[in-house]
Coordinates of C-alpha atoms and ligand atoms in Angstrom, one line a residue:
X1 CA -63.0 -1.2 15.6
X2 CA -61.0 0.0 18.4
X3 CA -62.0 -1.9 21.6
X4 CA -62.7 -0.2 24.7
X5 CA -60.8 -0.4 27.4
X6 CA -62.2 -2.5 30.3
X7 CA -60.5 -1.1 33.2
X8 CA -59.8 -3.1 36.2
X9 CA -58.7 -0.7 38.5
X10 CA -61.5 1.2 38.2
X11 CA -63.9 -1.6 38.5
X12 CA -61.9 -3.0 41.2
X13 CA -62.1 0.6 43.1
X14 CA -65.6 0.6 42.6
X15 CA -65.7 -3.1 44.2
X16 CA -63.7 -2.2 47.2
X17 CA -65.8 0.9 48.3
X18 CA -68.7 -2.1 48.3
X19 CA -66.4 -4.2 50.2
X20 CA -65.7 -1.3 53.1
X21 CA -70.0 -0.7 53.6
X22 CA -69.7 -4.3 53.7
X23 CA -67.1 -4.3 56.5
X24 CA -68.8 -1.0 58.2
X25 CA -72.0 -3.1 58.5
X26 CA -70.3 -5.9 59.8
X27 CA -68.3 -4.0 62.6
X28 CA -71.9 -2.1 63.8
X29 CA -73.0 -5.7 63.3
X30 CA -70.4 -6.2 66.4
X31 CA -68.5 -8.4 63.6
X32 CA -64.4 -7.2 63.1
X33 CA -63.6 -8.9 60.2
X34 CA -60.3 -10.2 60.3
X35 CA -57.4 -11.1 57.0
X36 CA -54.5 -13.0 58.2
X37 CA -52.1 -13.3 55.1
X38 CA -49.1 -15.8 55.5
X39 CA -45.8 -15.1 53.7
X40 CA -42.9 -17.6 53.7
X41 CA -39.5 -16.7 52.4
X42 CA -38.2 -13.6 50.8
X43 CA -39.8 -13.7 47.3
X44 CA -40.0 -10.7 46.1
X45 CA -42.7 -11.0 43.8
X46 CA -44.6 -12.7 46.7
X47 CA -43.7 -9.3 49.2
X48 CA -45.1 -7.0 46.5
X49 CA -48.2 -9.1 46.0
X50 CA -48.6 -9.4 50.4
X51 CA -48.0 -5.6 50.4
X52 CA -50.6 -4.3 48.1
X53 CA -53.1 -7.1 49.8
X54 CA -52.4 -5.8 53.4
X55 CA -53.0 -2.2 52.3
X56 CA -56.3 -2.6 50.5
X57 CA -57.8 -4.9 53.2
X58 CA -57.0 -2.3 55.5
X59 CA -58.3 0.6 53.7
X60 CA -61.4 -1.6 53.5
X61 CA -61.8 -1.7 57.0
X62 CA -60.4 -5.4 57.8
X63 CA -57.7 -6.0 60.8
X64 CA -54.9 -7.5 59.0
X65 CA -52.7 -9.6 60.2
X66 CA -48.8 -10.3 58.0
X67 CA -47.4 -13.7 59.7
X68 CA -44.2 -13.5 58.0
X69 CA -41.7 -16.8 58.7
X70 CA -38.5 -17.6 57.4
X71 CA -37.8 -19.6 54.1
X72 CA -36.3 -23.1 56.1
X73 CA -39.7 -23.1 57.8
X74 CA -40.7 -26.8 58.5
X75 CA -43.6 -28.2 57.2
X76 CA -44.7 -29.1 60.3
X77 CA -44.8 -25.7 62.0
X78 CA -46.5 -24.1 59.1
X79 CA -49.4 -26.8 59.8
X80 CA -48.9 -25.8 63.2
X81 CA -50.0 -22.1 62.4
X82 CA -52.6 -22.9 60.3
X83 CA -54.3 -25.0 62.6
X84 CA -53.9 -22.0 65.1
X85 CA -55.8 -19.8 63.1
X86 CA -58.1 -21.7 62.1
X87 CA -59.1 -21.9 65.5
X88 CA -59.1 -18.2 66.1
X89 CA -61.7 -16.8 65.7
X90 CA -60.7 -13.2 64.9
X91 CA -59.7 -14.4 62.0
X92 CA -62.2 -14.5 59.4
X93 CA -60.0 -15.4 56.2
X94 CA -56.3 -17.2 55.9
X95 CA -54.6 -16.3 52.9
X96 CA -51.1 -18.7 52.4
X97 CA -49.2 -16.8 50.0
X98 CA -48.0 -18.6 47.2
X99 CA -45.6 -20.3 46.0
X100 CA -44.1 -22.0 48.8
X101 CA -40.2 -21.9 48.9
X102 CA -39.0 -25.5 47.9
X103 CA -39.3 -28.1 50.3
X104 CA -43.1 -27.2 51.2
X105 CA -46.3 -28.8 50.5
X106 CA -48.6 -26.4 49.3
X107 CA -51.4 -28.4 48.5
X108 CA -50.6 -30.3 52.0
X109 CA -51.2 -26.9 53.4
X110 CA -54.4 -25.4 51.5
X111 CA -55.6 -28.9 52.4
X112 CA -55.1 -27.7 55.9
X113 CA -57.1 -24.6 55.6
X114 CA -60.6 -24.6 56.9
X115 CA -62.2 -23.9 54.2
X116 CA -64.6 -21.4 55.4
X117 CA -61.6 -19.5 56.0
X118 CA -59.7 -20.4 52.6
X119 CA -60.5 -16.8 50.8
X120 CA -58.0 -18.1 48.1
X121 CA -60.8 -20.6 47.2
X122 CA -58.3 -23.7 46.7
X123 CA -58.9 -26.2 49.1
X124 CA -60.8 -29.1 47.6
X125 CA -64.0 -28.6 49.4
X126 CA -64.3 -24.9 47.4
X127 CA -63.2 -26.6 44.0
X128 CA -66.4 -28.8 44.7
X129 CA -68.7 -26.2 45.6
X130 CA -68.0 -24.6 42.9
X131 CA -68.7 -27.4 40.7
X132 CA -71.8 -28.6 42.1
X133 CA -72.7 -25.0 42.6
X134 CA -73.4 -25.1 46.4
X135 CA -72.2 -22.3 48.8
X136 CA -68.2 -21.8 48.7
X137 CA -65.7 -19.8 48.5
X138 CA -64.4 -18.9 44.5
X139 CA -60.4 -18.0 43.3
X140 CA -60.4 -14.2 43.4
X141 CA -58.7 -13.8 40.0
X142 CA -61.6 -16.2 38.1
X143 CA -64.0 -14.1 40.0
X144 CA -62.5 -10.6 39.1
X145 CA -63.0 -11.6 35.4
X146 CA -66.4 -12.0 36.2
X147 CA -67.3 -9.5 37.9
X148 CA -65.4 -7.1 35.5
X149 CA -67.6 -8.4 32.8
X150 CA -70.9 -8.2 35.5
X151 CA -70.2 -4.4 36.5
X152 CA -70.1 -3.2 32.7
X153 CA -73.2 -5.8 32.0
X154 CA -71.4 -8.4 29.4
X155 CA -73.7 -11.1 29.4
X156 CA -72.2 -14.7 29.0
X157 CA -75.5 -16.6 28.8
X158 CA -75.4 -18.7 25.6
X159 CA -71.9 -17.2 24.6
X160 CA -69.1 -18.7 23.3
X161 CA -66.2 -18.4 26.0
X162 CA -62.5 -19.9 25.5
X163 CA -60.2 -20.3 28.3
X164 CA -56.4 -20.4 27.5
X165 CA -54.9 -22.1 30.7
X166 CA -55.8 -25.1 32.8
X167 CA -54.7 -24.3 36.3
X168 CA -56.7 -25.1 39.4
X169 CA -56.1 -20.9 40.3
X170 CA -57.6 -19.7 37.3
X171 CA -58.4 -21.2 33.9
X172 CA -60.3 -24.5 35.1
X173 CA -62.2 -22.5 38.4
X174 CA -63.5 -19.3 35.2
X175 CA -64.4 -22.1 32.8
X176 CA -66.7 -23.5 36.0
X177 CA -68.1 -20.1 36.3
X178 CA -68.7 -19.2 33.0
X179 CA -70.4 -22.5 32.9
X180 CA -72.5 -21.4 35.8
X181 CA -73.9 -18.3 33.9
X182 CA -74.9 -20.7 31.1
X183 CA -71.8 -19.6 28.8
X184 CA -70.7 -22.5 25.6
X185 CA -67.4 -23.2 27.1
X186 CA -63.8 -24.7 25.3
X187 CA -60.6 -25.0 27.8
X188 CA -57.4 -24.8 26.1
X189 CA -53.6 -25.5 26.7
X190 CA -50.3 -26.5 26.3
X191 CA -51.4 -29.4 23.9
X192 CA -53.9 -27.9 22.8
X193 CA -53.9 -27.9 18.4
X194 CA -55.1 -25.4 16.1
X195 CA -54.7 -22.6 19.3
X196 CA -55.3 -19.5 17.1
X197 CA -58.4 -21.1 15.7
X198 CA -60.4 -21.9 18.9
X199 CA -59.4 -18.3 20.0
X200 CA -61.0 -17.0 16.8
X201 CA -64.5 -18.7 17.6
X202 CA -64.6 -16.9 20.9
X203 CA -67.2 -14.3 22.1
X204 CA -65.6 -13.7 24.7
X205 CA -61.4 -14.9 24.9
X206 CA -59.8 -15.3 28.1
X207 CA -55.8 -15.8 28.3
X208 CA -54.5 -17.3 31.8
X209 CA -51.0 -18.7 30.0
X210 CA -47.8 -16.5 31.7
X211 CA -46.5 -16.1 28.1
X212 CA -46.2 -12.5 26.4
X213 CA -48.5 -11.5 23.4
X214 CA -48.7 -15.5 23.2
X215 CA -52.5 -14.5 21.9
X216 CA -52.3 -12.3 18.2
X217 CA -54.5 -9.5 17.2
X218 CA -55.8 -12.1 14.2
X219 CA -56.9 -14.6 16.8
X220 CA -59.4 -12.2 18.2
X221 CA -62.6 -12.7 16.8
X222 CA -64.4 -9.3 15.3
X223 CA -66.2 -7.7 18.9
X224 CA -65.1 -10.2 21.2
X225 CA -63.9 -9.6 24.9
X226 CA -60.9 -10.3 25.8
X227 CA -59.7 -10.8 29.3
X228 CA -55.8 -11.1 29.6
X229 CA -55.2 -12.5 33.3
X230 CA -51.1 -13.3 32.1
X231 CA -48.7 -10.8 34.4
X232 CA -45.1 -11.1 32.3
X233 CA -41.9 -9.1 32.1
X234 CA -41.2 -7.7 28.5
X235 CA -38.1 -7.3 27.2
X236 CA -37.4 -4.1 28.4
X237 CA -38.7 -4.7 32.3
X238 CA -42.3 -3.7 31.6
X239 CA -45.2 -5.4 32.8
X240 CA -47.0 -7.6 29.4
X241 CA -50.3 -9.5 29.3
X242 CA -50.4 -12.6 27.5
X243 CA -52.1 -10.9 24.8
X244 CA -51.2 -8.3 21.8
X245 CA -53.3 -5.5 23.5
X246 CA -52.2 -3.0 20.3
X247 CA -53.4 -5.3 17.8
X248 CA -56.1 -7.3 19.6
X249 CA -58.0 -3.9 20.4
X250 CA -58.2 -3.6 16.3
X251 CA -61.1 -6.2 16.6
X252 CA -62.1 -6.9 20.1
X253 CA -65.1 -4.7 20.9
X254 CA -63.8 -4.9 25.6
X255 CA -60.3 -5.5 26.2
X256 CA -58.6 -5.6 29.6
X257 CA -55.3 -4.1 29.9
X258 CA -52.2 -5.4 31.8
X259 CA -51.8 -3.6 34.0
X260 CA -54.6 -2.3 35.0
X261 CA -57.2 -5.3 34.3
X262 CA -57.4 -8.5 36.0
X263 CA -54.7 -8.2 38.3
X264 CA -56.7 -5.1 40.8
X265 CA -60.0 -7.3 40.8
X266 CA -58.4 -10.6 41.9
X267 CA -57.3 -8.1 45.2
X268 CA -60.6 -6.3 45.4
X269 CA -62.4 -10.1 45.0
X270 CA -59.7 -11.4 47.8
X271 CA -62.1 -8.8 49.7
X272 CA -65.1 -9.8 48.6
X273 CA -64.3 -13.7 49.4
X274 CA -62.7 -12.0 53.4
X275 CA -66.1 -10.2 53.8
X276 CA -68.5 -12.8 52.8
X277 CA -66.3 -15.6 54.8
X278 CA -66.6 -13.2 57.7
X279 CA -70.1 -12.8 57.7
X280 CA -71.0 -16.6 57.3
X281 CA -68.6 -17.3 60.0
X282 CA -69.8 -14.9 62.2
X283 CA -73.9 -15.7 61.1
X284 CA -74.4 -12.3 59.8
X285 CA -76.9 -12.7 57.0
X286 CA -76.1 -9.8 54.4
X287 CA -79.4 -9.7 52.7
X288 CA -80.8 -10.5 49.3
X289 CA -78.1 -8.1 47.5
X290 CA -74.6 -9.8 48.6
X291 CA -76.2 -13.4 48.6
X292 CA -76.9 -12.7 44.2
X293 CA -73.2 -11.7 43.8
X294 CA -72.2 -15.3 45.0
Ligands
LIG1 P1 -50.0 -21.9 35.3 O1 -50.4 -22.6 36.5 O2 -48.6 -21.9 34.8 O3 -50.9 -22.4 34.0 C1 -50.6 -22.0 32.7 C2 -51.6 -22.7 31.8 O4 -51.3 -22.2 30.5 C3 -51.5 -24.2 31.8 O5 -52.8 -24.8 31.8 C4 -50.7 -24.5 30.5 O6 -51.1 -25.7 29.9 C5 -51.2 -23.3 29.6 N1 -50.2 -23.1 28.6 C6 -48.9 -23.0 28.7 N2 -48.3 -22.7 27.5 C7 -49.3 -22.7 26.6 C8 -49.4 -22.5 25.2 N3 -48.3 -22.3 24.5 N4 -50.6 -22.5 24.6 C9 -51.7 -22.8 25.3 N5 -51.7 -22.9 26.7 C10 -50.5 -22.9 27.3 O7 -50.4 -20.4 35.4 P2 -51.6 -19.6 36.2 O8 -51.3 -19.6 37.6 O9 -52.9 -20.1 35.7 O10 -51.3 -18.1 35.7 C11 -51.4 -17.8 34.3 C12 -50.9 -16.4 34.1 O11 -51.8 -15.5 34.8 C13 -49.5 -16.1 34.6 O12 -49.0 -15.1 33.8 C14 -49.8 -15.5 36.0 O13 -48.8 -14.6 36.4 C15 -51.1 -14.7 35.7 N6 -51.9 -14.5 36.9 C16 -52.4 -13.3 37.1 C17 -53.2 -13.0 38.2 C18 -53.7 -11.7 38.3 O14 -54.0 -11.3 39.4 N7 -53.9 -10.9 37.2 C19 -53.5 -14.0 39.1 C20 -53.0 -15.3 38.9 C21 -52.2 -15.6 37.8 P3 -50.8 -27.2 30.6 O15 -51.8 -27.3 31.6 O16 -51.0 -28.1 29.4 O17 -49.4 -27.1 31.1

């Protein structure tokens, strides 16, 4: 079998063009929804990531704001500008770019986010909603893999889904998801024993690690999806998922390329999570359609 390619970019285009009739709607609605992304320090990861964010949510229609502030910027004042937009209320979603340069409290400052405004689904009243399943805001990347698998109808009901990774930005909020569709879920990590067996039992295989090809063709089970959300740097400067796309497509019946997968849907869902948090905000109700895709 060669799997096919699930492409994010795409799928993610396809998402953003439903984002901008959002927006349109919104602004005759006599909404403007607003995107204020905050950058601190010179990473230059971080400026590439900010970049691509500020030119999509603009060609989607949003007013975006860049708040860019140096490296050796107290704690304190950061607080102070997050408190200041969350108070304004052109602004619809606050996006805190992480990491933070050393010496900051990033969870001190998603903590600070009103969470109505926290499109990065992080702060701790999101986390819960997404457990409990009540109205929130959900981390763009966990809710690009879904919506990748949604928009090319891969069902998860009753499935057997494995989750490489534990972190609060992707594996653990996914495995909630997946959960939430009524998927058979196992989370595994960095102590995790008999790795390549789990993988092998999975319908559908998700790798959220940050370590290149970690995942072998073998581990793939025969027709599984496979969504690789790792972005690394292969030895010769190229961009590398965390799985063996050569081999893995041998099996797998989807496969998401890096790049090219997960990484354009977690921007186009940053959207998503900007429009939706604008219309709540602003008590536009966006009918039947948009409130299904939540
Ligand atoms: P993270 O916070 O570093 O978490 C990595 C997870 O992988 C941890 O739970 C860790 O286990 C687990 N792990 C590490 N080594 C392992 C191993 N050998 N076997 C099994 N599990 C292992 O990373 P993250 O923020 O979730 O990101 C993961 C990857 O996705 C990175 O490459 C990142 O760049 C990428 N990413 C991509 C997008 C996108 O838009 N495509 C968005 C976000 C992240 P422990 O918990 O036990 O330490």
């Amino acid at each position: 079998m060669t799997g096919r390619i699930l492409d994010g970019k795409a799928t993610a285009q396809a998402v953003r063009e439903d984002v901008a009739a959002r927006v349109a709607r919104l602004v005759e609605a006599g909404v403007q929804p607003g995107l204020t992304v905050v950058l601190v320090g010179e990473d230059p990861a971080s400026q590439v990531y900010v970049r691509n964010k500020d030119r999509a949510a603009t060609a989607a229609g949003f007013r975006v704001d860049t708040l860019r502030l140096p490296a050796d910027t107290p704690q304190a004042d950061l607080l102070a500008h997050v408190e200041r937009l969350n108070a304004d209320d052109a602004v619809h979603g606050i996006l805190v770019q992480l990491p933070l340069p050393g010496g900051l409290d990033a969870d001190q400052v998603v903590r600070a986010l009103d969470p109505r405004k926290d499109v990065d689904g992080l702060h701790p009243e999101n986390v819960a909603a997404l457990v409990t399943g009540s109205e929130g805001l959900v981390p763009c990347t966990p809710a690009g893999c879904i919506e990748v698998l949604d928009r090319h109808d891969i069902p998860l009901e009753g499935r057997h889904v494995v989750v490489v990774g534990r972190s609060m930005l992707v594996g653990k909020p996914l495995a909630q998801l997946a959960l939430a569709r009524n998927a058979t879920v196992t989370i595994c990590h960095s102590r995790t024993t008999d790795l390549a067996d789990h993988c092998r039992r999975a319908d559908v295989l998700v790798a959220a690690v940050g370590r290149a090809k970690l995942v072998q063709g073998d581990w793939v089970r025969e027709g599984a999806t496979v969504l690789d959300v790792g972005i690394n740097r292969g030895d010769d400067g190229k961009l590398v998922g965390d799985v063996d796309l050569e081999a893995a497509r041998e099996r797998a019946a989807w496969i998401t390329p890096v790049p090219g997968g997960i990484g354009p849907m977690t921007i186009a869902m940053l959207l998503a999570n900007t429009a939706t948090a604008a219309a709540r905000q602003a008590g536009v109700s966006e009918g039947e359609e948009a409130a299904a895709r939540r």
